[in-house]
Amino acid sequence: MPSSPSDRPAADPADPAGPAAAADLAVVGAGPAGLAAAVTAAGLGLRVTVLDTGERPGGQFYRHPAPGLGAARPEALHHAWPDFATREAALRAHVSAGRITYLPGHHVWTVVARQTAWTLHAVAGDEGAAATVTARAVLLATGAYERQLPFPGWTLPGVVGAGGAQAMLKAGLVLPGRRIVVAGSGPLLLAVAGSLAAAGASVPAVVEASAYTAYAGKAAALLRNPAKLAEGATYGGALLRHRIRLLTRHAVTEAHGTDRVEAVTVARLDRDWRPLPGTARRIPCDALAVGHGLVPQLELATGLGCATRRSPDGTVALDLAADGRTSVPGVWSAGETGGIGGAGLAITEGEIAAHAIAGRSVPTALTRRRSRLRAFADAMAAAHRPGPRWTGWLRDDAVVCRCEEVPAGRIREAAEDLGARDARTVKLLTRAGMGWCQGRMCGPAVAALAGGSAASTDAAPDRRPLSCPVPLRHLAGLPADLPAEHSAELPGADG
Amino acid sequence: MRSPRSLVGGSPASQYTVDFDGRALPAQEGQSIAAVLWSAGILAWRTTRDGGAPRGAFCGIGSCYDCLVTVNGRPNQRACLVPAQEGDTVTTQEGTGHAELAV
Ligand SMILES: Cc1cc2nc3c(=O)[nH]c(=O)nc-3n(C[C@H](O)[C@H](O)[C@H](O)COP(=O)(O)OP(=O)(O)OC[C@H]3O[C@@H](n4cnc5c(N)ncnc54)[C@H](O)[C@@H]3O)c2cc1C
Ligand code: FES
């Protein structure tokens, strides 16, 4: 509810940027979490600035075509579209009323403490112009990207991320091929297969490495989430309708082709995800959409020193209080940064954080909903956690680091012969993870090969001092008091 | 036959062509360069520095940098993020140039 201006935190005269320039809250990310937080906070009387890399709000889940594509039914590729549409309308209204400053096309690359406020540095537009925003509180809602476990042939054109195929379909209305195998692990695969098929692709199989029976022990979390069960049934129904085979406890262990993918080998896995000899078979296809769940995108948060925790799926997420507080006072977070959990949870957490930042009590309905959805998310994450022996399908000649073209053999050599025990040492010895993507694609694999044990994909949070490539001239222009090593001494995920 | 466009009832505001390595490709207003290339059945528009291997879009959301391409003479543009504009000239990129950027 809009409140009187007197409810706003008083402007701080000591603020170097001046009270007019400093927002009450800067939200990084306009996905479900950031968008919900921004409109809720603005509704509670805060002046909010939203920065988002994307050109339109919505993040990964509510990614949708540009207006120029004239989609009459954008909701056809989404469920719960009204959840987004009402919040997007609220965003527009707050922007017109001057309560929200919305900055699309802005990639925040670092956040710096400035006395009583925070300064966010961003690159904007395709010219990479420098932009700064000052705010008293920061909410990081930067979401996640896909976890990839490499296999021979995964660099062939036509092998694309499962979420990536979904993103390209939702935004550009395009498919990577006509006959698309969907593989990897996690519930996103079902959504992706359903969308691809609805958009006209044939999907010969969904290849899921986990066994869905892993959910069996989690009946309590499932039963508390009837909506999630219904969602699962919807996906299941879509698979049946489009005659898509679901192969559980199977993985794509190789993609074949020269200039593009022409077929994949699918093998049965044992409990530890080791491919079982003699079970391999080929499925012809002209594209493969593959992904093993999502990885929270944390570089801004870890750069600020926010504490992390290990999620049940082996990824590192922020360690958050129930109201979205990070361990750094004045920095909040919501959505997938706190652990993968879906758009509904992200929206709920955004609203909770907005209440807390505005100094209001958080409605009980929201906190209940959050704990219910988090319990479900954790159960699901545990069920799809990569098995320790997945590296069994990673031949020595298979590329692991796509950017620097480092094969698995070189990483194994660094670990076994040269004694590299962690991803960072491997990186120094082999250049794996040193390229453009800064290890976002190969990080889990390098960690698994370096650890060589059941530690599997468990990695300390990757340290990336900058969250995106930044023109050198912007770095040179940073104030001299920027802490030299603000990514140093991160609280490790294991404490 | 079903298509992504028929699914969402899309009718693009305008259509134009984009030049890719001398080929005129149809583009719809609002598509990214990667989407224009995928629509034309083109999955690779870069070759890697070491192996000269073909690459195109992989993550689809700007995090993998596999889709780097040269647009109107500017190298290292992420094709999955850059909207295609009327009159664009897109060329295959060989290797990656780290020149101008810090990371
Ligand atoms: C590729 C992909 C496809 C997905 N598809 C589906 C799907 O089809 N169905 C489904 O149920 N779930 C899907 N998911 C999961 C979905 O992302 C989440 O459930 C939900 O979107 C989480 O919301 P969020 O607000 O936490 O994060 P996100 O939706 O990821 O939003 C984060 C936003 O922050 C922005 N951002 C990140 N870093 C910065 C920065 N440094 N500066 C400025 N802005 C930044 C991003 O551009 C993005 O807009 C997908 C995930 C991915 C990665
Ligand atoms: S496809 Fe990954 S950055 Fe463009």
XYZ file of C-alpha atoms and ligand atoms in Angstrom:
655
model
C 0.000 0.000 0.000
C 1.296 3.453 -0.755
C 2.220 5.196 2.445
C 2.887 8.774 3.364
C 6.289 10.232 2.533
C 7.008 10.507 6.256
C 7.329 6.723 6.332
C 10.450 6.925 4.242
C 13.801 6.610 5.924
C 15.114 10.130 6.433
C 17.555 11.311 3.789
C 21.091 11.117 5.083
C 22.840 14.467 4.796
C 26.233 12.745 5.034
C 25.530 10.830 1.866
C 28.258 11.904 -0.548
C 25.996 11.670 -3.559
C 23.438 13.912 -1.900
C 19.942 12.974 -0.812
C 18.460 13.641 -4.234
C 20.699 11.114 -5.931
C 20.578 8.308 -3.385
C 17.707 5.866 -3.686
C 16.366 4.124 -0.595
C 16.879 0.801 -2.326
C 18.780 -0.392 -5.380
C 17.543 -3.698 -6.783
C 19.903 -5.623 -9.048
C 17.900 -7.885 -11.353
C 14.350 -7.593 -12.661
C 13.475 -11.278 -12.639
C 10.598 -12.591 -10.530
C 12.441 -11.810 -7.270
C 13.752 -8.338 -8.106
C 10.563 -7.217 -9.808
C 8.363 -8.356 -6.918
C 10.696 -6.698 -4.407
C 10.843 -3.423 -6.316
C 7.091 -2.962 -6.724
C 6.410 -4.050 -3.146
C 9.045 -1.677 -1.761
C 7.772 1.196 -3.898
C 4.254 0.422 -2.695
C 5.539 0.742 0.882
C 6.927 4.191 0.125
C 10.574 3.564 -0.721
C 12.307 5.231 -3.643
C 13.693 2.367 -5.667
C 16.157 2.053 -8.549
C 16.082 -1.203 -10.523
C 19.048 -2.189 -12.694
C 18.779 -5.183 -14.984
C 20.920 -6.593 -17.748
C 17.865 -7.468 -19.806
C 15.989 -5.163 -22.110
C 12.645 -6.109 -20.621
C 11.708 -7.118 -17.084
C 10.992 -10.770 -16.333
C 14.384 -12.418 -15.823
C 14.856 -16.006 -16.921
C 11.417 -17.317 -16.130
C 9.283 -14.508 -17.586
C 11.555 -14.002 -20.566
C 9.278 -13.031 -23.443
C 9.428 -11.737 -27.006
C 10.297 -8.112 -27.757
C 7.212 -6.033 -28.536
C 8.330 -5.901 -32.184
C 7.605 -9.618 -32.537
C 3.948 -8.862 -31.894
C 3.165 -11.927 -29.769
C -0.586 -11.931 -29.152
C -0.294 -14.771 -26.606
C 3.064 -14.470 -24.806
C 1.515 -16.480 -21.979
C 1.449 -19.588 -24.211
C 5.053 -20.278 -23.206
C 4.575 -19.631 -19.484
C 2.537 -20.747 -16.609
C 1.390 -18.198 -14.039
C 1.768 -15.336 -16.552
C -0.677 -13.126 -14.556
C 1.830 -13.176 -11.638
C 4.198 -11.376 -13.958
C 1.718 -9.205 -15.817
C 0.310 -7.595 -12.660
C 3.795 -6.833 -11.354
C 4.989 -5.487 -14.653
C 1.962 -3.168 -14.752
C 2.796 -2.054 -11.205
C 6.384 -1.392 -12.282
C 5.176 0.854 -15.125
C 2.833 2.698 -12.765
C 5.577 3.301 -10.183
C 7.948 4.452 -12.912
C 5.377 6.986 -14.159
C 4.769 8.171 -10.608
C 8.509 8.660 -10.086
C 8.814 6.085 -7.299
C 10.861 3.611 -9.326
C 13.740 4.382 -11.648
C 14.001 1.413 -14.000
C 17.312 0.970 -15.810
C 17.131 -1.900 -18.334
C 20.265 -2.812 -20.257
C 22.437 -2.089 -17.210
C 24.910 -4.721 -16.073
C 26.161 -4.045 -12.556
C 29.758 -5.158 -12.287
C 30.642 -4.111 -8.790
C 29.051 -2.707 -5.640
C 31.163 -0.525 -3.364
C 30.463 0.690 0.185
C 30.526 4.498 0.419
C 30.085 5.693 3.979
C 26.358 5.341 4.667
C 25.401 4.233 1.192
C 26.305 1.845 -1.599
C 27.515 2.762 -5.038
C 26.659 0.377 -7.845
C 28.786 0.534 -10.970
C 27.214 -0.646 -14.203
C 27.955 -0.803 -17.896
C 25.004 0.309 -19.983
C 23.890 -0.251 -23.534
C 25.869 -1.780 -26.359
C 28.433 1.013 -26.185
C 29.262 -0.059 -22.611
C 28.789 3.411 -21.110
C 29.596 3.731 -17.407
C 26.670 4.317 -15.036
C 26.536 4.598 -11.250
C 23.661 4.411 -8.818
C 23.777 5.239 -5.108
C 21.414 3.689 -2.597
C 21.063 3.139 1.121
C 20.192 -0.546 0.805
C 20.953 -3.079 -1.913
C 18.910 -6.104 -2.907
C 20.751 -8.616 -5.062
C 18.281 -10.620 -7.163
C 20.708 -11.813 -9.810
C 19.218 -15.286 -10.265
C 21.107 -18.225 -11.690
C 22.636 -19.743 -14.780
C 22.687 -23.360 -15.889
C 24.978 -26.016 -14.488
C 26.688 -27.947 -17.266
C 28.440 -31.276 -16.883
C 30.582 -31.805 -19.998
C 30.663 -34.914 -22.204
C 32.448 -35.667 -25.481
C 30.893 -33.614 -28.262
C 29.168 -31.024 -26.076
C 30.861 -28.196 -28.000
C 29.238 -29.209 -31.307
C 26.874 -26.644 -32.776
C 23.332 -27.777 -32.017
C 24.218 -28.783 -28.464
C 22.672 -25.996 -26.413
C 21.710 -25.391 -22.814
C 18.256 -26.690 -21.901
C 17.437 -23.371 -20.264
C 19.203 -21.707 -23.166
C 16.896 -23.362 -25.682
C 13.970 -22.243 -23.525
C 15.330 -18.695 -23.344
C 15.878 -18.470 -27.103
C 12.403 -19.851 -27.713
C 10.707 -17.480 -25.275
C 12.560 -14.364 -26.426
C 13.227 -14.969 -30.110
C 10.584 -17.570 -31.037
C 13.229 -19.871 -32.492
C 14.283 -23.498 -32.144
C 17.799 -24.935 -32.559
C 16.497 -27.852 -34.647
C 13.454 -29.947 -35.478
C 14.282 -33.107 -33.546
C 15.628 -32.181 -30.151
C 16.739 -34.538 -27.383
C 16.388 -32.955 -23.925
C 18.856 -34.229 -21.332
C 20.511 -33.577 -17.996
C 18.835 -33.400 -14.650
C 16.161 -31.458 -12.841
C 12.564 -30.400 -13.253
C 13.439 -27.672 -15.769
C 13.934 -30.439 -18.361
C 10.242 -31.274 -18.277
C 9.256 -27.660 -18.808
C 11.746 -27.316 -21.644
C 10.595 -30.496 -23.383
C 6.974 -29.376 -23.094
C 7.732 -25.932 -24.578
C 9.857 -27.250 -27.422
C 7.170 -29.749 -28.368
C 4.407 -27.154 -28.102
C 6.425 -24.940 -30.442
C 6.588 -27.672 -33.079
C 9.791 -29.598 -32.358
C 9.771 -33.356 -32.030
C 11.370 -34.504 -28.790
C 12.400 -38.157 -29.035
C 13.313 -38.381 -25.358
C 13.867 -36.564 -22.096
C 16.985 -38.130 -20.602
C 17.093 -37.570 -16.825
C 20.120 -38.708 -14.847
C 18.341 -38.942 -11.506
C 15.671 -41.370 -10.560
C 12.427 -39.636 -9.738
C 12.046 -42.230 -7.014
C 14.507 -40.037 -5.139
C 11.452 -37.942 -4.323
C 9.914 -40.854 -2.462
C 11.612 -40.023 0.805
C 10.470 -36.449 0.524
C 6.731 -37.094 0.604
C 6.200 -34.523 3.343
C 7.654 -31.637 1.368
C 5.717 -32.725 -1.690
C 2.409 -33.024 0.104
C 2.778 -29.559 1.558
C 3.034 -28.267 -1.999
C -0.051 -29.384 -3.905
C 0.534 -26.649 -6.479
C 3.937 -28.121 -7.244
C 2.422 -31.571 -7.629
C -0.126 -30.110 -10.022
C 2.679 -28.431 -11.950
C 4.484 -31.771 -12.182
C 1.291 -33.404 -13.413
C 0.930 -30.702 -16.065
C 4.425 -31.414 -17.325
C 3.785 -35.144 -17.184
C 0.604 -34.609 -19.174
C 2.495 -32.598 -21.781
C 5.018 -35.413 -22.171
C 2.214 -37.916 -22.721
C 0.375 -35.665 -25.149
C 3.467 -35.129 -27.259
C 4.513 -38.797 -26.889
C 7.826 -37.905 -25.318
C 9.698 -40.749 -23.658
C 11.098 -40.018 -20.197
C 14.240 -42.057 -19.542
C 15.267 -41.715 -15.913
C 18.681 -42.781 -14.638
C 20.077 -42.255 -18.127
C 22.506 -39.696 -19.503
C 23.745 -38.468 -22.824
C 27.367 -39.603 -22.718
C 28.402 -38.361 -26.154
C 27.169 -36.124 -28.962
C 28.111 -37.105 -32.517
C 28.604 -35.034 -35.663
C 31.203 -32.950 -37.436
C 29.787 -29.494 -38.127
C 26.719 -29.997 -35.991
C 25.130 -32.638 -33.825
C 23.603 -35.551 -35.720
C 22.996 -38.070 -32.951
C 23.620 -38.671 -29.273
C 24.643 -41.728 -27.307
C 22.446 -42.405 -24.315
C 23.517 -44.816 -21.569
C 22.002 -46.147 -18.408
C 23.581 -44.976 -15.146
C 24.162 -46.719 -11.867
C 23.224 -45.042 -8.583
C 26.437 -43.011 -8.639
C 25.803 -41.854 -12.230
C 28.485 -44.133 -13.669
C 27.476 -45.186 -17.225
C 26.769 -48.938 -17.305
C 28.771 -50.802 -19.961
C 26.695 -52.349 -22.714
C 23.707 -50.029 -22.252
C 24.677 -47.386 -24.800
C 22.370 -46.662 -27.723
C 22.187 -43.934 -30.313
C 19.338 -41.524 -30.814
C 19.420 -39.479 -34.040
C 18.638 -35.789 -33.555
C 19.598 -32.391 -34.951
C 19.839 -30.655 -31.587
C 20.428 -31.499 -27.939
C 19.173 -29.287 -25.113
C 21.146 -30.177 -22.003
C 21.532 -28.894 -18.452
C 22.010 -30.214 -14.927
C 20.087 -27.731 -12.875
C 21.032 -24.182 -12.055
C 23.864 -22.415 -10.255
C 23.176 -19.271 -8.199
C 24.869 -16.208 -9.680
C 26.752 -14.758 -6.754
C 29.708 -12.690 -7.871
C 28.356 -9.346 -6.671
C 27.404 -10.875 -3.321
C 30.648 -12.758 -2.732
C 32.533 -9.661 -3.847
C 30.876 -7.893 -0.929
C 31.763 -10.740 1.431
C 28.259 -12.175 1.884
C 28.326 -15.568 3.616
C 27.372 -18.622 1.595
C 25.945 -22.063 2.299
C 25.992 -25.371 0.449
C 22.648 -26.198 -1.164
C 21.408 -29.787 -1.174
C 22.229 -30.031 -4.892
C 25.900 -29.271 -4.257
C 25.854 -25.677 -5.510
C 26.850 -22.715 -3.385
C 24.069 -20.284 -2.477
C 23.865 -17.243 -0.223
C 23.250 -17.888 3.446
C 20.213 -15.709 4.061
C 18.065 -14.887 7.056
C 14.376 -15.690 6.606
C 13.738 -12.047 5.691
C 16.413 -11.976 2.976
C 19.224 -10.349 4.949
C 22.742 -11.369 3.921
C 25.594 -11.437 6.436
C 26.596 -7.933 5.262
C 24.434 -5.240 6.872
C 22.488 -3.265 4.270
C 22.768 -5.985 1.618
C 19.759 -8.219 0.952
C 19.030 -10.949 -1.489
C 16.030 -12.854 -2.854
C 15.282 -15.575 -5.367
C 17.698 -18.096 -6.802
C 20.771 -16.449 -5.292
C 19.601 -18.023 -2.032
C 19.197 -21.478 -3.609
C 17.337 -22.713 -6.654
C 13.594 -22.804 -6.021
C 11.498 -21.544 -8.905
C 9.679 -18.356 -9.811
C 6.938 -18.623 -7.155
C 9.494 -18.771 -4.367
C 11.497 -15.951 -5.941
C 8.428 -13.690 -5.974
C 7.618 -14.546 -2.365
C 11.157 -13.846 -1.215
C 11.235 -10.551 -3.095
C 8.095 -9.407 -1.308
C 9.419 -10.527 2.070
C 12.692 -8.660 1.608
C 10.852 -5.517 0.518
C 8.805 -5.511 3.721
C 11.877 -6.053 5.858
C 13.899 -3.354 4.084
C 11.018 -0.914 4.524
C 11.060 -1.714 8.241
C 7.594 -3.310 8.135
C 6.574 -6.566 9.685
C 6.468 -9.337 7.145
C 2.970 -10.770 6.557
C 2.787 -14.277 8.028
C 1.245 -15.675 4.871
C 4.444 -14.778 3.027
C 6.802 -16.355 5.557
C 4.712 -19.534 5.635
C 4.671 -19.723 1.886
C 8.418 -19.206 1.783
C 9.254 -21.999 4.188
C 6.894 -24.385 2.411
C 8.392 -23.639 -1.001
C 11.981 -23.725 0.312
C 11.374 -27.166 1.811
C 10.121 -28.361 -1.546
C 13.041 -26.757 -3.376
C 15.550 -28.406 -1.052
C 13.910 -31.805 -1.525
C 14.037 -31.381 -5.261
C 17.628 -30.151 -5.229
C 18.724 -33.193 -3.225
C 16.958 -35.526 -5.642
C 18.801 -34.107 -8.653
C 22.236 -33.658 -7.122
C 24.858 -35.017 -9.536
C 26.152 -38.456 -8.611
C 29.855 -38.648 -7.760
C 30.824 -40.823 -10.743
C 29.423 -38.760 -13.595
C 32.994 -38.039 -14.719
C 33.009 -41.654 -15.935
C 31.578 -40.426 -19.236
C 34.209 -37.715 -19.601
C 36.878 -39.094 -21.926
C 40.348 -37.556 -21.696
C 40.051 -35.919 -25.105
C 36.706 -34.259 -24.302
C 36.811 -30.487 -23.989
C 35.945 -29.323 -20.476
C 36.656 -25.593 -20.639
C 34.850 -24.385 -23.759
C 36.525 -20.966 -23.810
C 40.133 -22.090 -23.509
C 39.582 -25.501 -25.139
C 41.117 -27.470 -22.272
C 40.484 -31.236 -22.475
C 39.669 -33.423 -19.464
C 43.017 -35.248 -19.795
C 44.983 -32.085 -19.098
C 42.933 -31.357 -16.000
C 43.310 -34.924 -14.753
C 47.029 -34.641 -15.347
C 47.186 -31.420 -13.323
C 45.290 -33.107 -10.502
C 46.974 -36.509 -10.555
C 50.543 -35.797 -11.656
C 51.016 -32.211 -10.574
C 49.037 -32.440 -7.348
C 46.451 -29.728 -8.006
C 43.790 -30.222 -5.335
C 41.358 -27.460 -6.150
C 39.859 -25.656 -9.094
C 42.038 -22.610 -8.601
C 45.322 -24.511 -8.886
C 43.992 -26.410 -11.891
C 43.106 -23.080 -13.438
C 46.637 -21.768 -13.011
C 48.158 -24.937 -14.455
C 45.796 -25.482 -17.385
C 43.942 -22.197 -18.067
C 40.636 -24.009 -17.523
C 38.196 -21.359 -16.350
C 40.366 -18.430 -17.389
C 38.456 -17.528 -20.550
C 35.570 -15.224 -21.292
C 32.961 -17.007 -19.193
C 35.273 -17.108 -16.169
C 34.495 -20.718 -15.394
C 30.717 -20.370 -15.390
C 30.419 -23.265 -17.831
C 33.289 -25.521 -16.658
C 33.510 -24.660 -12.936
C 31.567 -27.644 -11.564
C 33.413 -30.045 -13.881
C 36.854 -28.701 -13.050
C 36.081 -28.936 -9.347
C 34.910 -32.527 -9.740
C 38.017 -33.523 -11.714
C 40.330 -31.755 -9.275
C 38.640 -33.231 -6.211
C 38.336 -36.582 -7.923
C 36.093 -37.842 -5.158
C 32.540 -37.804 -3.959
C 33.084 -34.072 -3.435
C 31.912 -34.078 -7.035
C 30.585 -30.693 -8.026
C 31.057 -29.141 -4.598
C 33.092 -26.052 -5.180
C 33.870 -23.063 -3.077
C 32.083 -20.083 -4.586
C 33.920 -19.008 -7.679
C 35.625 -15.699 -7.179
C 35.061 -13.323 -10.006
C 36.099 -9.836 -9.070
C 33.983 -8.463 -11.920
C 30.645 -9.906 -12.904
C 31.027 -9.130 -16.607
C 33.691 -7.905 -18.992
C 34.340 -4.248 -18.273
C 36.092 -1.817 -20.582
C 39.487 -0.972 -19.107
C 38.662 2.727 -19.125
C 35.900 2.145 -16.526
C 38.259 0.255 -14.227
C 40.774 3.057 -14.528
C 38.034 5.515 -13.556
C 37.153 3.789 -10.278
C 37.775 5.795 -7.117
C 41.127 4.963 -5.556
C 39.535 3.891 -2.268
C 37.962 0.815 -3.819
C 39.191 -1.997 -1.602
C 41.980 -3.613 -3.565
C 40.991 -7.208 -2.863
C 37.358 -6.975 -1.935
C 36.866 -10.559 -2.983
C 39.545 -11.817 -0.636
C 38.864 -13.961 2.420
C 35.388 -15.081 1.546
C 33.661 -16.954 4.266
C 33.860 -20.462 2.796
C 30.670 -22.351 2.286
C 31.773 -24.824 4.919
C 32.421 -22.084 7.435
C 2.778 -27.186 -38.994
C 3.184 -25.794 -35.502
C 5.864 -23.166 -35.024
C 6.972 -20.947 -32.149
C 5.339 -18.031 -33.900
C 1.991 -19.724 -34.365
C 2.075 -20.803 -30.708
C 2.193 -17.230 -29.411
C 0.239 -15.686 -32.290
C 3.174 -13.531 -33.342
C 2.916 -10.984 -36.128
C 6.131 -8.999 -36.316
C 5.882 -5.228 -36.605
C 8.392 -5.264 -39.409
C 10.617 -7.665 -41.297
C 13.905 -6.874 -42.894
C 17.115 -8.559 -43.907
C 20.428 -8.837 -42.137
C 23.618 -9.584 -44.018
C 25.498 -12.607 -42.701
C 28.796 -13.344 -44.459
C 27.292 -12.018 -47.690
C 23.976 -13.877 -47.330
C 20.748 -11.949 -46.852
C 18.847 -13.474 -43.912
C 15.270 -12.576 -43.019
C 14.932 -10.947 -39.589
C 11.918 -9.974 -37.552
C 11.976 -6.828 -35.479
C 12.903 -7.704 -31.893
C 14.941 -10.857 -32.582
C 18.490 -11.133 -31.361
C 21.230 -11.808 -33.896
C 21.411 -15.389 -32.606
C 17.666 -15.807 -33.119
C 17.949 -14.539 -36.712
C 20.733 -17.045 -37.380
C 18.859 -19.936 -35.735
C 15.761 -19.056 -37.803
C 17.878 -19.516 -40.917
C 19.111 -22.876 -39.637
C 22.598 -21.491 -38.920
C 24.011 -22.800 -35.648
C 27.675 -21.747 -35.908
C 29.150 -18.292 -36.546
C 32.486 -18.389 -34.807
C 35.573 -20.570 -34.923
C 37.721 -21.131 -31.868
C 41.197 -19.713 -31.477
C 43.085 -22.960 -30.929
C 41.170 -25.699 -32.669
C 39.281 -23.633 -35.265
C 36.147 -25.485 -34.136
C 32.717 -24.099 -35.053
C 30.638 -22.543 -32.266
C 27.357 -20.687 -31.899
C 24.883 -19.968 -29.114
C 25.034 -22.300 -26.124
C 23.667 -20.765 -22.903
C 21.264 -18.380 -24.653
C 21.433 -15.858 -21.796
C 24.778 -14.101 -22.074
C 26.899 -16.161 -19.674
C 28.938 -18.538 -21.864
C 30.390 -16.143 -24.499
C 30.306 -18.950 -27.053
C 28.127 -16.901 -29.407
C 30.647 -14.105 -30.007
C 30.297 -12.542 -33.429
C 31.338 -9.457 -35.351
C 28.495 -6.974 -35.891
C 29.050 -3.988 -38.161
C 32.790 -4.394 -37.763
C 32.740 -4.633 -33.954
C 34.074 -8.024 -32.795
C 33.148 -9.950 -29.633
C 29.439 -9.107 -29.543
C 27.260 -11.668 -27.793
C 24.820 -12.647 -30.537
C 22.270 -13.940 -28.007
C 21.978 -10.479 -26.435
C 22.381 -8.037 -29.333
C 19.110 -7.177 -31.065
C 19.298 -7.406 -34.848
C 18.782 -4.053 -36.547
C 17.848 -3.288 -40.096
C 20.968 -3.047 -42.237
C 23.249 -4.947 -39.854
C 26.256 -6.687 -41.327
C 27.195 -9.777 -39.343
C 30.408 -11.666 -40.008
C 31.788 -14.942 -38.712
C 34.358 -14.341 -36.041
C 37.608 -16.241 -36.064
C 39.278 -16.738 -32.717
C 38.473 -14.397 -29.842
C 39.974 -10.966 -29.410
C 40.581 -10.137 -25.804
C 41.919 -6.752 -26.785
C 39.548 -4.177 -25.379
C 38.120 -5.861 -22.313
C 39.517 -6.483 -18.888
C 38.064 -9.915 -18.216
C 18.359 -20.057 -18.923
C 17.299 -20.322 -17.890
C 16.016 -20.676 -18.293
C 15.024 -20.947 -17.341
N 13.773 -21.325 -17.780
C 12.834 -21.652 -16.857
C 11.550 -22.147 -17.244
O 11.265 -22.238 -18.424
N 10.660 -22.510 -16.284
C 10.954 -22.406 -14.975
O 10.130 -22.741 -14.117
N 12.140 -21.918 -14.573
C 13.088 -21.565 -15.471
N 14.313 -21.141 -15.052
C 14.490 -20.958 -13.608
C 14.112 -19.516 -13.312
O 15.236 -18.746 -13.623
C 13.801 -19.196 -11.894
O 12.857 -20.030 -11.343
C 13.351 -17.740 -11.673
O 13.437 -16.962 -12.836
C 14.203 -17.140 -10.600
O 13.937 -15.791 -10.431
P 15.041 -14.793 -9.931
O 14.375 -13.469 -9.880
O 15.698 -15.307 -8.728
O 16.178 -14.810 -11.054
P 16.183 -14.517 -12.605
O 14.881 -14.740 -13.238
O 17.353 -15.268 -13.123
O 16.471 -12.967 -12.705
C 17.728 -12.409 -12.463
C 17.843 -11.122 -13.229
O 19.002 -10.432 -12.811
C 19.686 -9.956 -13.912
N 21.085 -9.824 -13.530
C 21.948 -10.808 -13.141
N 23.149 -10.295 -12.837
C 23.036 -8.958 -13.033
C 23.953 -7.886 -12.888
N 25.204 -8.097 -12.466
N 23.523 -6.631 -13.175
C 22.257 -6.415 -13.596
N 21.340 -7.400 -13.751
C 21.734 -8.648 -13.469
C 19.428 -10.980 -14.988
O 19.616 -10.438 -16.265
C 17.986 -11.341 -14.713
O 17.101 -10.494 -15.404
C 15.322 -20.847 -15.982
C 16.614 -20.483 -15.588
C 17.601 -20.223 -16.515
C 18.975 -19.840 -16.052
S 24.899 -18.017 -25.985
Fe 26.016 -17.894 -24.157
S 26.646 -15.829 -24.211
Fe 25.409 -15.941 -25.938
